[in-house]
Short mmCIF file of C-alpha atoms in Angstrom, two decimals:
data_model
loop_
_atom_site.label_atom_id
_atom_site.label_comp_id
_atom_site.label_asym_id
_atom_site.label_seq_id
_atom_site.Cartn_x
_atom_site.Cartn_y
_atom_site.Cartn_z
CA LEU A 1 27.71 18.77 -24.81
CA PHE A 2 27.67 20.32 -21.37
CA LEU A 3 24.03 21.38 -21.74
CA LYS A 4 23.06 17.89 -22.90
CA MET A 5 24.77 16.27 -19.95
CA LEU A 6 23.23 18.86 -17.63
CA GLY A 7 19.79 18.02 -19.03
CA ILE A 8 20.39 14.33 -18.45
CA VAL A 9 21.47 15.03 -14.87
CA VAL A 10 18.36 17.09 -14.17
CA LEU A 11 16.06 14.51 -15.79
CA VAL A 12 17.59 11.63 -13.85
CA SER A 13 17.35 13.62 -10.61
CA MET A 14 13.68 14.40 -11.24
CA ILE A 15 12.83 10.78 -12.03
CA PHE A 16 14.77 9.50 -9.02
CA GLY A 17 13.32 12.13 -6.70
CA GLY A 18 9.76 11.44 -7.89
CA ALA A 19 10.15 7.69 -7.43
CA VAL A 20 11.60 8.09 -3.94
CA TYR A 21 8.91 10.60 -2.97
CA TYR A 22 6.14 8.27 -4.16
CA GLN A 23 7.65 5.33 -2.27
CA VAL A 24 8.07 7.38 0.89
CA ARG A 25 4.50 8.67 0.71
CA SER A 26 3.16 5.14 0.20
CA ASN A 27 5.11 3.81 3.17
CA ILE A 28 4.02 6.69 5.37
CA ARG A 29 0.39 6.20 4.35
CA HIS A 30 0.64 2.51 5.24
CA THR A 31 2.30 3.34 8.57
CA HIS A 32 -0.41 5.91 9.28
CA ASP A 33 -3.16 3.34 8.68
CA GLN A 34 -1.31 0.74 10.76
CA MET A 35 -0.90 3.14 13.70
CA HIS A 36 -4.53 4.22 13.41
CA ILE A 37 -5.97 0.74 13.61
CA GLU A 38 -3.55 -0.28 16.38
CA SER A 39 -4.49 2.79 18.41
CA ALA A 40 -8.22 2.08 18.05
CA ILE A 41 -7.69 -1.55 19.08
CA ARG A 42 -5.50 -0.58 22.03
CA VAL A 43 -8.03 1.91 23.43
CA ALA A 44 -11.02 -0.40 22.91
CA ALA A 45 -9.18 -3.38 24.46
CA LEU A 46 -8.05 -1.24 27.40
CA LEU A 47 -11.59 -0.12 28.18
CA ALA A 48 -12.96 -3.65 27.72
CA ALA A 49 -10.37 -4.98 30.16
CA LYS A 50 -11.38 -2.37 32.75
CA LEU A 51 -15.05 -3.39 32.43
CA GLU A 52 -14.47 -7.13 32.80
CA HIS A 53 -15.07 -7.22 36.57
CA LEU A 54 -17.92 -4.72 36.67
CA ASP A 55 -21.64 -5.35 36.59
CA LEU A 56 -22.68 -3.69 33.33
CA VAL A 57 -26.12 -2.85 34.71
CA ARG A 58 -25.47 -1.91 38.33
CA ASP A 59 -22.08 -0.27 37.93
CA LEU A 60 -22.94 2.31 35.30
CA SER A 61 -21.40 5.12 37.35
CA LEU A 62 -18.09 3.23 37.52
CA ILE A 63 -18.32 2.47 33.80
CA ASN A 64 -18.86 6.15 33.08
CA GLN A 65 -15.82 6.98 35.23
CA GLU A 66 -13.71 4.59 33.15
CA ILE A 67 -15.05 6.11 29.93
CA THR A 68 -14.24 9.61 31.21
CA SER A 69 -10.73 8.46 32.08
CA ILE A 70 -10.27 7.02 28.58
CA GLU A 71 -11.51 10.11 26.74
CA LYS A 72 -9.27 12.38 28.82
CA THR A 73 -6.23 10.16 28.32
CA PHE A 74 -6.81 9.73 24.58
CA PRO A 75 -8.02 13.03 23.08
CA ASP A 76 -8.47 11.46 19.63
CA VAL A 77 -11.36 9.31 20.89
CA SER A 78 -14.45 10.46 18.98
CA TYR A 79 -17.02 8.28 20.68
CA ILE A 80 -17.42 5.27 22.96
CA LEU A 81 -20.36 2.90 23.14
CA VAL A 82 -20.88 0.11 25.68
CA LEU A 83 -23.43 -2.43 24.45
CA ASP A 84 -24.98 -5.39 26.25
CA ALA A 85 -25.50 -8.87 24.81
CA GLN A 86 -28.61 -7.69 22.96
CA GLN A 87 -26.56 -4.85 21.41
CA GLU A 88 -28.53 -2.28 23.37
CA VAL A 89 -26.58 0.80 24.36
CA LEU A 90 -25.87 0.86 28.12
CA THR A 91 -23.83 4.05 28.18
CA TYR A 92 -21.82 6.14 25.76
CA TYR A 93 -19.59 9.14 25.13
CA ILE A 94 -19.75 11.32 22.02
CA GLY A 95 -16.98 13.86 21.69
CA PHE A 96 -17.69 15.39 18.28
CA THR A 97 -20.84 17.12 17.13
CA THR A 98 -20.34 16.19 13.48
CA GLY A 99 -18.75 13.50 11.36
CA ASN A 100 -19.84 10.49 13.42
CA PRO A 101 -21.42 7.28 12.06
CA PRO A 102 -25.19 7.30 11.58
CA ASP A 103 -25.99 4.56 14.11
CA LEU A 104 -24.92 6.40 17.26
CA PRO A 105 -27.54 7.06 19.96
CA ARG A 106 -30.16 9.66 19.05
CA GLN A 107 -32.08 10.01 22.27
CA ALA A 108 -33.64 13.37 23.09
CA ASP A 109 -30.67 14.44 25.18
CA GLN A 110 -28.19 13.51 22.49
CA LEU A 111 -26.79 15.24 19.45
CA CYS A 112 -29.09 15.24 16.46
CA MET A 113 -26.92 13.29 14.07
CA ALA A 114 -29.56 13.64 11.35
CA CYS A 115 -28.90 17.39 11.28
CA HIS A 116 -25.38 16.87 9.95
CA PRO A 117 -24.08 15.24 6.78
CA LEU A 118 -23.07 11.63 7.28
CA PRO A 119 -19.39 10.75 6.87
CA ASP A 120 -18.26 8.72 3.89
CA ARG A 121 -17.51 5.06 4.56
CA LEU A 122 -13.90 4.13 3.71
CA ASP A 123 -12.37 0.76 2.95
CA ILE A 124 -9.78 -0.60 5.35
CA PRO A 125 -6.82 -2.21 3.52
CA ALA A 126 -7.14 -5.98 3.55
CA GLU A 127 -3.52 -6.45 4.61
CA LEU A 128 -4.19 -4.45 7.77
CA LEU A 129 -7.21 -6.54 8.68
CA ALA A 130 -5.24 -9.70 7.94
CA SER A 131 -2.60 -8.60 10.46
CA ILE A 132 -5.16 -8.65 13.30
CA THR A 133 -4.83 -12.00 15.06
CA GLU A 134 -6.37 -11.31 18.48
CA PRO A 135 -9.19 -13.84 19.06
CA HIS A 136 -11.45 -11.32 20.84
CA LEU A 137 -11.52 -9.05 17.80
CA ASP A 138 -13.93 -9.43 14.92
CA VAL A 139 -12.44 -7.76 11.84
CA SER A 140 -15.91 -7.52 10.33
CA GLN A 141 -16.73 -5.00 13.06
CA PHE A 142 -14.00 -2.57 12.02
CA ARG A 143 -15.29 0.50 10.23
CA LYS A 144 -13.62 3.61 8.88
CA TYR A 145 -15.20 6.93 7.99
CA ALA A 146 -13.92 10.10 6.36
CA ARG A 147 -14.77 13.50 7.79
CA ALA A 148 -13.56 17.07 7.39
CA MET A 149 -11.13 16.91 10.34
CA GLY A 150 -9.70 13.49 9.41
CA SER A 151 -10.87 9.91 9.46
CA ILE A 152 -12.46 7.84 12.24
CA LEU A 153 -11.69 4.16 12.69
CA GLU A 154 -14.05 2.15 14.86
CA ALA A 155 -12.95 -0.99 16.70
CA ALA A 156 -15.36 -3.32 18.51
CA VAL A 157 -13.98 -5.47 21.34
CA LEU A 158 -15.84 -8.12 23.31
CA ILE A 159 -15.97 -7.66 27.08
CA THR A 160 -14.62 -10.85 28.65
CA GLY A 161 -16.99 -12.40 31.16
CA HIS A 162 -20.04 -10.71 29.69
CA TYR A 163 -21.24 -12.87 26.81
CA GLY A 164 -21.99 -10.76 23.75
CA ALA A 165 -21.27 -7.42 25.46
CA VAL A 166 -19.14 -5.12 23.32
CA VAL A 167 -17.15 -1.91 23.57
CA ARG A 168 -17.19 0.22 20.42
CA VAL A 169 -14.57 2.94 20.17
CA GLY A 170 -14.30 5.49 17.38
CA TYR A 171 -10.74 6.77 17.17
CA GLY A 172 -9.67 9.81 15.14
CA ASP A 173 -6.33 10.23 13.41
CA ALA A 174 -5.50 13.88 14.16
CA SER A 175 -2.51 13.15 16.43
CA ILE A 176 -1.24 10.39 14.16
CA GLY A 177 -1.65 12.71 11.17
CA ARG A 178 0.42 15.41 12.87
CA GLU A 179 3.18 12.92 13.69
CA MET A 180 3.17 11.58 10.15
CA SER A 181 3.25 15.13 8.76
CA VAL A 182 6.34 15.91 10.82
CA ILE A 183 8.02 12.73 9.58
CA THR A 184 6.95 13.43 5.99
CA ASP A 185 8.29 16.98 6.09
CA ALA A 186 11.60 15.79 7.52
CA LEU A 187 11.92 13.10 4.85
CA ILE A 188 11.04 15.52 2.06
CA ARG A 189 13.62 18.03 3.31
CA SER A 190 16.22 15.28 3.52
CA LEU A 191 15.31 14.14 0.01
CA ILE A 192 15.63 17.68 -1.37
CA ILE A 193 19.01 18.11 0.33
CA CYS A 194 20.22 14.80 -1.08
CA ILE A 195 19.04 15.74 -4.58
CA VAL A 196 20.73 19.16 -4.39
CA ILE A 197 23.99 17.62 -3.15
CA GLY A 198 23.74 14.88 -5.76
CA GLN A 199 23.16 17.41 -8.54
CA GLY A 200 26.10 19.47 -7.30
CA LEU A 201 28.37 16.43 -7.40
CA GLU A 202 27.02 15.40 -10.80
CA LEU A 203 27.58 18.91 -12.19
CA THR A 204 31.12 18.90 -10.81
CA LEU A 205 31.86 15.51 -12.37
CA THR A 206 30.24 16.63 -15.63
CA SER A 207 32.40 19.75 -15.67
CA LEU A 208 35.53 17.71 -15.01
CA LEU A 209 34.60 15.43 -17.90
CA VAL A 210 33.49 18.09 -20.39
CA HIS A 211 36.19 20.70 -19.72
CA PRO A 212 39.08 18.70 -21.27
CA ILE A 213 36.91 17.90 -24.28
CA LEU A 214 36.11 21.60 -24.77
CA LYS A 215 39.82 22.44 -24.57
CA LEU A 216 40.54 19.78 -27.17
CA VAL A 217 37.81 21.20 -29.44
CA ARG A 218 39.27 24.71 -29.13
CA ALA A 219 42.74 23.44 -29.95
CA THR A 220 41.36 21.64 -33.00
CA ASN A 221 39.61 24.79 -34.19
CA ALA A 222 42.79 26.80 -33.66
CA ILE A 223 44.82 24.43 -35.82
CA GLY A 224 42.06 24.56 -38.42
CA ASP A 225 42.48 28.35 -38.45
CA GLY A 226 46.22 27.99 -39.07
CA ASP A 227 47.58 28.19 -35.52
CA PHE A 228 49.75 25.07 -35.65
CA ALA A 229 51.36 25.92 -32.30
CA SER A 230 48.09 25.34 -30.47
CA ARG A 231 48.04 22.38 -28.12
CA ALA A 232 45.43 20.62 -26.01
CA LYS A 233 46.16 20.54 -22.30
CA VAL A 234 46.43 17.02 -20.86
CA TYR A 235 44.48 16.93 -17.57
CA SER A 236 44.67 13.22 -16.84
CA HIS A 237 45.90 9.88 -18.08
CA ASP A 238 42.49 8.42 -18.89
CA GLU A 239 41.05 7.95 -22.36
CA ILE A 240 40.42 11.68 -22.83
CA GLY A 241 43.98 12.45 -21.67
CA LYS A 242 45.39 9.89 -24.09
CA LEU A 243 43.29 11.41 -26.88
CA ALA A 244 44.65 14.87 -26.04
CA GLY A 245 48.20 13.49 -26.04
CA MET A 246 47.73 11.86 -29.45
CA PHE A 247 46.23 15.10 -30.76
CA ASN A 248 49.25 17.06 -29.51
CA LEU A 249 51.60 14.56 -31.16
CA MET A 250 49.70 14.92 -34.43
CA ALA A 251 49.78 18.73 -34.08
CA GLU A 252 53.54 18.67 -33.48
CA LYS A 253 54.08 16.58 -36.59
CA ARG A 254 51.78 18.87 -38.56
CA GLN A 255 53.65 21.94 -37.28
CA ALA A 256 57.03 20.36 -38.10
CA TYR A 257 55.80 19.54 -41.59
CA GLN A 258 54.50 23.07 -42.05
CA THR A 259 57.79 24.53 -40.81
CA GLU A 260 59.74 22.29 -43.22
CA ILE A 261 57.58 23.45 -46.14
CA GLU A 262 58.03 27.09 -45.19
CA GLU A 263 61.83 26.64 -44.92
CA LYS A 264 62.00 25.00 -48.37
CA GLU A 265 59.93 27.80 -49.89
CA ALA A 266 62.16 30.37 -48.24
CA PHE A 267 65.29 28.61 -49.57
CA ARG A 268 63.90 28.66 -53.12
CA THR A 269 63.29 32.37 -52.99
#
Protein backbone atom coordinates (compact mmCIF):
# COMPACT_ATOMS: atom_id res chain seq x y z
CA LEU A 1 0.00 0.00 0.00
CA PHE A 2 2.81 2.36 0.90
CA LEU A 3 4.58 1.73 -2.42
CA LYS A 4 1.36 2.32 -4.33
CA MET A 5 0.73 5.60 -2.58
CA LEU A 6 4.37 6.56 -3.07
CA GLY A 7 4.02 5.86 -6.80
CA ILE A 8 0.91 8.02 -6.97
CA VAL A 9 2.73 10.84 -5.17
CA VAL A 10 5.68 10.68 -7.57
CA LEU A 11 3.40 10.51 -10.63
CA VAL A 12 1.32 13.47 -9.50
CA SER A 13 4.47 15.46 -8.73
CA MET A 14 5.91 14.73 -12.18
CA ILE A 15 2.69 15.71 -13.95
CA PHE A 16 2.32 18.87 -11.88
CA GLY A 17 5.97 19.81 -12.28
CA GLY A 18 5.87 19.24 -16.05
CA ALA A 19 2.72 21.32 -16.46
CA VAL A 20 4.14 24.18 -14.39
CA TYR A 21 7.47 24.04 -16.24
CA TYR A 22 5.73 24.17 -19.63
CA GLN A 23 3.58 27.11 -18.53
CA VAL A 24 6.56 28.97 -17.13
CA ARG A 25 8.59 28.39 -20.29
CA SER A 26 5.71 29.60 -22.47
CA ASN A 27 5.28 32.75 -20.41
CA ILE A 28 9.00 33.47 -20.42
CA ARG A 29 9.16 32.95 -24.19
CA HIS A 30 6.29 35.41 -24.64
CA THR A 31 7.95 37.91 -22.30
CA HIS A 32 11.22 37.51 -24.19
CA ASP A 33 9.52 38.27 -27.52
CA GLN A 34 7.65 41.21 -25.99
CA MET A 35 10.83 42.72 -24.56
CA HIS A 36 12.66 42.14 -27.84
CA ILE A 37 10.14 43.97 -29.98
CA GLU A 38 9.77 46.78 -27.43
CA SER A 39 13.54 47.24 -27.29
CA ALA A 40 13.81 47.42 -31.09
CA ILE A 41 10.98 49.96 -31.24
CA ARG A 42 12.45 52.04 -28.43
CA VAL A 43 15.89 52.28 -30.05
CA ALA A 44 14.52 53.00 -33.53
CA ALA A 45 12.09 55.64 -32.19
CA LEU A 46 14.86 57.24 -30.12
CA LEU A 47 17.14 57.60 -33.13
CA ALA A 48 14.29 58.85 -35.33
CA ALA A 49 13.46 61.51 -32.74
CA LYS A 50 17.09 62.68 -32.68
CA LEU A 51 17.10 63.02 -36.49
CA GLU A 52 13.87 65.03 -36.73
CA HIS A 53 15.55 68.44 -36.68
CA LEU A 54 18.55 67.54 -38.83
CA ASP A 55 19.01 67.93 -42.56
CA LEU A 56 19.35 64.32 -43.72
CA VAL A 57 21.63 65.34 -46.59
CA ARG A 58 23.78 68.11 -45.15
CA ASP A 59 24.08 66.85 -41.58
CA LEU A 60 25.43 63.37 -42.27
CA SER A 61 28.28 63.86 -39.80
CA LEU A 62 25.81 64.71 -37.03
CA ILE A 63 23.64 61.75 -38.05
CA ASN A 64 26.66 59.46 -37.84
CA GLN A 65 27.43 60.86 -34.39
CA GLU A 66 23.90 60.00 -33.26
CA ILE A 67 24.23 56.49 -34.73
CA THR A 68 27.56 56.01 -32.94
CA SER A 69 25.95 57.14 -29.69
CA ILE A 70 23.10 54.65 -30.16
CA GLU A 71 25.33 51.68 -30.95
CA LYS A 72 27.54 52.40 -27.93
CA THR A 73 24.57 52.82 -25.62
CA PHE A 74 22.77 49.71 -26.89
CA PRO A 75 25.32 46.93 -27.55
CA ASP A 76 22.63 44.60 -28.92
CA VAL A 77 22.12 46.83 -31.97
CA SER A 78 23.17 44.75 -34.99
CA TYR A 79 22.73 47.38 -37.67
CA ILE A 80 21.21 50.79 -38.36
CA LEU A 81 20.07 52.16 -41.69
CA VAL A 82 18.89 55.71 -42.41
CA LEU A 83 16.89 55.88 -45.64
CA ASP A 84 15.53 58.90 -47.50
CA ALA A 85 12.07 59.22 -49.04
CA GLN A 86 13.17 57.18 -52.06
CA GLN A 87 14.39 54.42 -49.70
CA GLU A 88 17.99 55.10 -50.68
CA VAL A 89 20.52 54.50 -47.93
CA LEU A 90 21.96 57.78 -46.61
CA THR A 91 24.17 56.28 -43.91
CA TYR A 92 24.38 53.10 -41.91
CA TYR A 93 26.07 51.07 -39.19
CA ILE A 94 26.68 47.32 -39.37
CA GLY A 95 27.95 45.75 -36.18
CA PHE A 96 28.03 42.05 -37.09
CA THR A 97 29.91 40.40 -39.91
CA THR A 98 27.42 37.54 -40.25
CA GLY A 99 23.77 36.80 -39.70
CA ASN A 100 22.35 40.04 -41.08
CA PRO A 101 19.45 40.36 -43.56
CA PRO A 102 20.32 40.10 -47.26
CA ASP A 103 19.25 43.63 -48.23
CA LEU A 104 21.87 45.56 -46.25
CA PRO A 105 24.31 47.78 -48.16
CA ARG A 106 26.90 45.92 -50.23
CA GLN A 107 29.11 48.72 -51.45
CA ALA A 108 32.78 48.00 -52.03
CA ASP A 109 33.76 49.24 -48.59
CA GLN A 110 31.13 47.15 -46.88
CA LEU A 111 30.94 43.59 -45.65
CA CYS A 112 30.32 41.04 -48.35
CA MET A 113 27.02 39.69 -47.13
CA ALA A 114 26.90 37.23 -50.03
CA CYS A 115 29.93 35.44 -48.55
CA HIS A 116 27.93 34.33 -45.52
CA PRO A 117 24.81 32.18 -45.17
CA LEU A 118 21.64 34.21 -44.95
CA PRO A 119 19.67 34.08 -41.69
CA ASP A 120 16.35 32.28 -41.57
CA ARG A 121 13.27 34.50 -41.58
CA LEU A 122 11.10 34.00 -38.47
CA ASP A 123 7.44 34.77 -37.90
CA ILE A 124 6.56 37.40 -35.33
CA PRO A 125 3.57 36.36 -33.16
CA ALA A 126 0.43 38.11 -34.33
CA GLU A 127 -0.55 39.10 -30.79
CA LEU A 128 2.71 41.04 -30.44
CA LEU A 129 2.13 42.93 -33.67
CA ALA A 130 -1.45 43.61 -32.62
CA SER A 131 -0.18 45.23 -29.42
CA ILE A 132 1.70 47.90 -31.41
CA THR A 133 -0.54 50.98 -31.57
CA GLU A 134 1.94 53.78 -32.31
CA PRO A 135 0.79 55.58 -35.50
CA HIS A 136 4.35 56.12 -36.79
CA LEU A 137 5.04 52.40 -36.85
CA ASP A 138 4.16 50.12 -39.72
CA VAL A 139 3.88 46.55 -38.43
CA SER A 140 4.42 45.26 -41.95
CA GLN A 141 7.98 46.59 -41.70
CA PHE A 142 8.87 44.43 -38.71
CA ARG A 143 11.12 41.51 -39.54
CA LYS A 144 12.76 38.82 -37.46
CA TYR A 145 15.69 36.60 -38.36
CA ALA A 146 17.37 33.65 -36.68
CA ARG A 147 21.14 33.43 -36.48
CA ALA A 148 23.71 31.40 -34.56
CA MET A 149 24.14 33.98 -31.78
CA GLY A 150 20.40 34.63 -31.34
CA SER A 151 17.66 36.36 -33.28
CA ILE A 152 17.51 39.84 -34.81
CA LEU A 153 14.31 41.87 -34.84
CA GLU A 154 14.16 44.83 -37.20
CA ALA A 155 11.92 47.84 -36.55
CA ALA A 156 11.35 50.62 -39.09
CA VAL A 157 10.31 54.04 -37.79
CA LEU A 158 9.38 57.09 -39.86
CA ILE A 159 11.41 60.24 -39.23
CA THR A 160 8.95 63.02 -38.41
CA GLY A 161 9.34 66.06 -40.62
CA HIS A 162 11.03 64.13 -43.40
CA TYR A 163 8.28 62.61 -45.53
CA GLY A 164 9.02 58.97 -46.28
CA ALA A 165 12.42 58.94 -44.53
CA VAL A 166 12.90 55.89 -42.33
CA VAL A 167 15.21 54.57 -39.64
CA ARG A 168 15.72 50.80 -39.73
CA VAL A 169 17.23 49.23 -36.63
CA GLY A 170 18.16 45.57 -36.25
CA TYR A 171 18.19 44.63 -32.58
CA GLY A 172 19.65 41.40 -31.20
CA ASP A 173 18.34 39.51 -28.19
CA ALA A 174 21.57 38.49 -26.43
CA SER A 175 21.07 40.70 -23.36
CA ILE A 176 17.38 39.86 -23.15
CA GLY A 177 18.22 36.18 -23.51
CA ARG A 178 20.69 36.36 -20.62
CA GLU A 179 18.12 38.09 -18.41
CA MET A 180 15.47 35.54 -19.32
CA SER A 181 17.92 32.70 -18.66
CA VAL A 182 18.60 34.03 -15.17
CA ILE A 183 14.86 34.29 -14.49
CA THR A 184 14.24 30.83 -15.97
CA ASP A 185 16.98 29.24 -13.85
CA ALA A 186 15.63 30.90 -10.71
CA LEU A 187 12.10 29.73 -11.47
CA ILE A 188 13.24 26.18 -12.22
CA ARG A 189 15.21 26.04 -8.97
CA SER A 190 12.20 27.35 -7.06
CA LEU A 191 9.99 24.78 -8.79
CA ILE A 192 12.37 21.94 -7.90
CA ILE A 193 12.51 23.09 -4.28
CA CYS A 194 8.72 23.28 -4.11
CA ILE A 195 8.38 19.79 -5.62
CA VAL A 196 10.94 18.34 -3.18
CA ILE A 197 9.23 19.98 -0.20
CA GLY A 198 5.82 18.91 -1.50
CA GLN A 199 6.99 15.32 -1.94
CA GLY A 200 8.47 15.34 1.55
CA LEU A 201 5.17 16.53 3.02
CA GLU A 202 3.22 14.03 0.92
CA LEU A 203 5.50 11.17 2.03
CA THR A 204 5.08 12.24 5.65
CA LEU A 205 1.30 12.35 5.32
CA THR A 206 1.33 9.02 3.48
CA SER A 207 3.41 7.47 6.25
CA LEU A 208 1.05 8.83 8.90
CA LEU A 209 -1.88 7.34 7.00
CA VAL A 210 -0.33 3.97 6.13
CA HIS A 211 1.46 3.26 9.43
CA PRO A 212 -1.74 2.65 11.49
CA ILE A 213 -3.09 0.43 8.72
CA LEU A 214 0.11 -1.64 8.72
CA LYS A 215 -0.12 -2.03 12.49
CA LEU A 216 -3.71 -3.17 12.14
CA VAL A 217 -2.69 -5.70 9.47
CA ARG A 218 0.06 -7.08 11.73
CA ALA A 219 -2.35 -7.40 14.63
CA THR A 220 -4.81 -9.23 12.38
CA ASN A 221 -2.10 -11.64 11.22
CA ALA A 222 -1.04 -12.23 14.82
CA ILE A 223 -4.57 -13.18 15.86
CA GLY A 224 -4.78 -15.42 12.81
CA ASP A 225 -1.65 -17.18 14.07
CA GLY A 226 -3.26 -17.75 17.47
CA ASP A 227 -1.97 -14.74 19.43
CA PHE A 228 -5.33 -13.55 20.77
CA ALA A 229 -3.62 -11.03 23.06
CA SER A 230 -2.43 -8.98 20.10
CA ARG A 231 -3.97 -5.54 19.78
CA ALA A 232 -3.87 -2.75 17.22
CA LYS A 233 -2.57 0.56 18.52
CA VAL A 234 -5.07 3.42 18.21
CA TYR A 235 -3.21 6.48 16.87
CA SER A 236 -6.15 8.80 16.33
CA HIS A 237 -9.90 9.15 16.54
CA ASP A 238 -10.54 9.25 12.80
CA GLU A 239 -12.02 6.45 10.73
CA ILE A 240 -8.83 4.37 10.90
CA GLY A 241 -8.66 4.89 14.68
CA LYS A 242 -12.29 3.82 15.05
CA LEU A 243 -11.57 0.75 12.91
CA ALA A 244 -8.62 -0.14 15.15
CA GLY A 245 -10.80 0.32 18.24
CA MET A 246 -13.52 -1.95 16.84
CA PHE A 247 -10.86 -4.51 15.93
CA ASN A 248 -9.48 -4.43 19.48
CA LEU A 249 -12.99 -4.89 20.88
CA MET A 250 -13.54 -7.87 18.60
CA ALA A 251 -10.13 -9.28 19.61
CA GLU A 252 -10.97 -8.90 23.30
CA LYS A 253 -14.24 -10.75 22.82
CA ARG A 254 -12.46 -13.43 20.81
CA GLN A 255 -9.80 -13.77 23.52
CA ALA A 256 -12.45 -13.94 26.26
CA TYR A 257 -14.30 -16.62 24.31
CA GLN A 258 -11.08 -18.56 23.79
CA THR A 259 -10.22 -18.28 27.49
CA GLU A 260 -13.71 -19.50 28.44
CA ILE A 261 -13.34 -22.52 26.15
CA GLU A 262 -9.93 -23.35 27.57
CA GLU A 263 -11.27 -23.09 31.16
CA LYS A 264 -14.19 -25.42 30.36
CA GLU A 265 -11.84 -27.95 28.77
CA ALA A 266 -9.55 -27.74 31.77
CA PHE A 267 -12.51 -28.28 34.14
CA ARG A 268 -13.58 -31.40 32.23
CA THR A 269 -10.15 -32.94 32.51
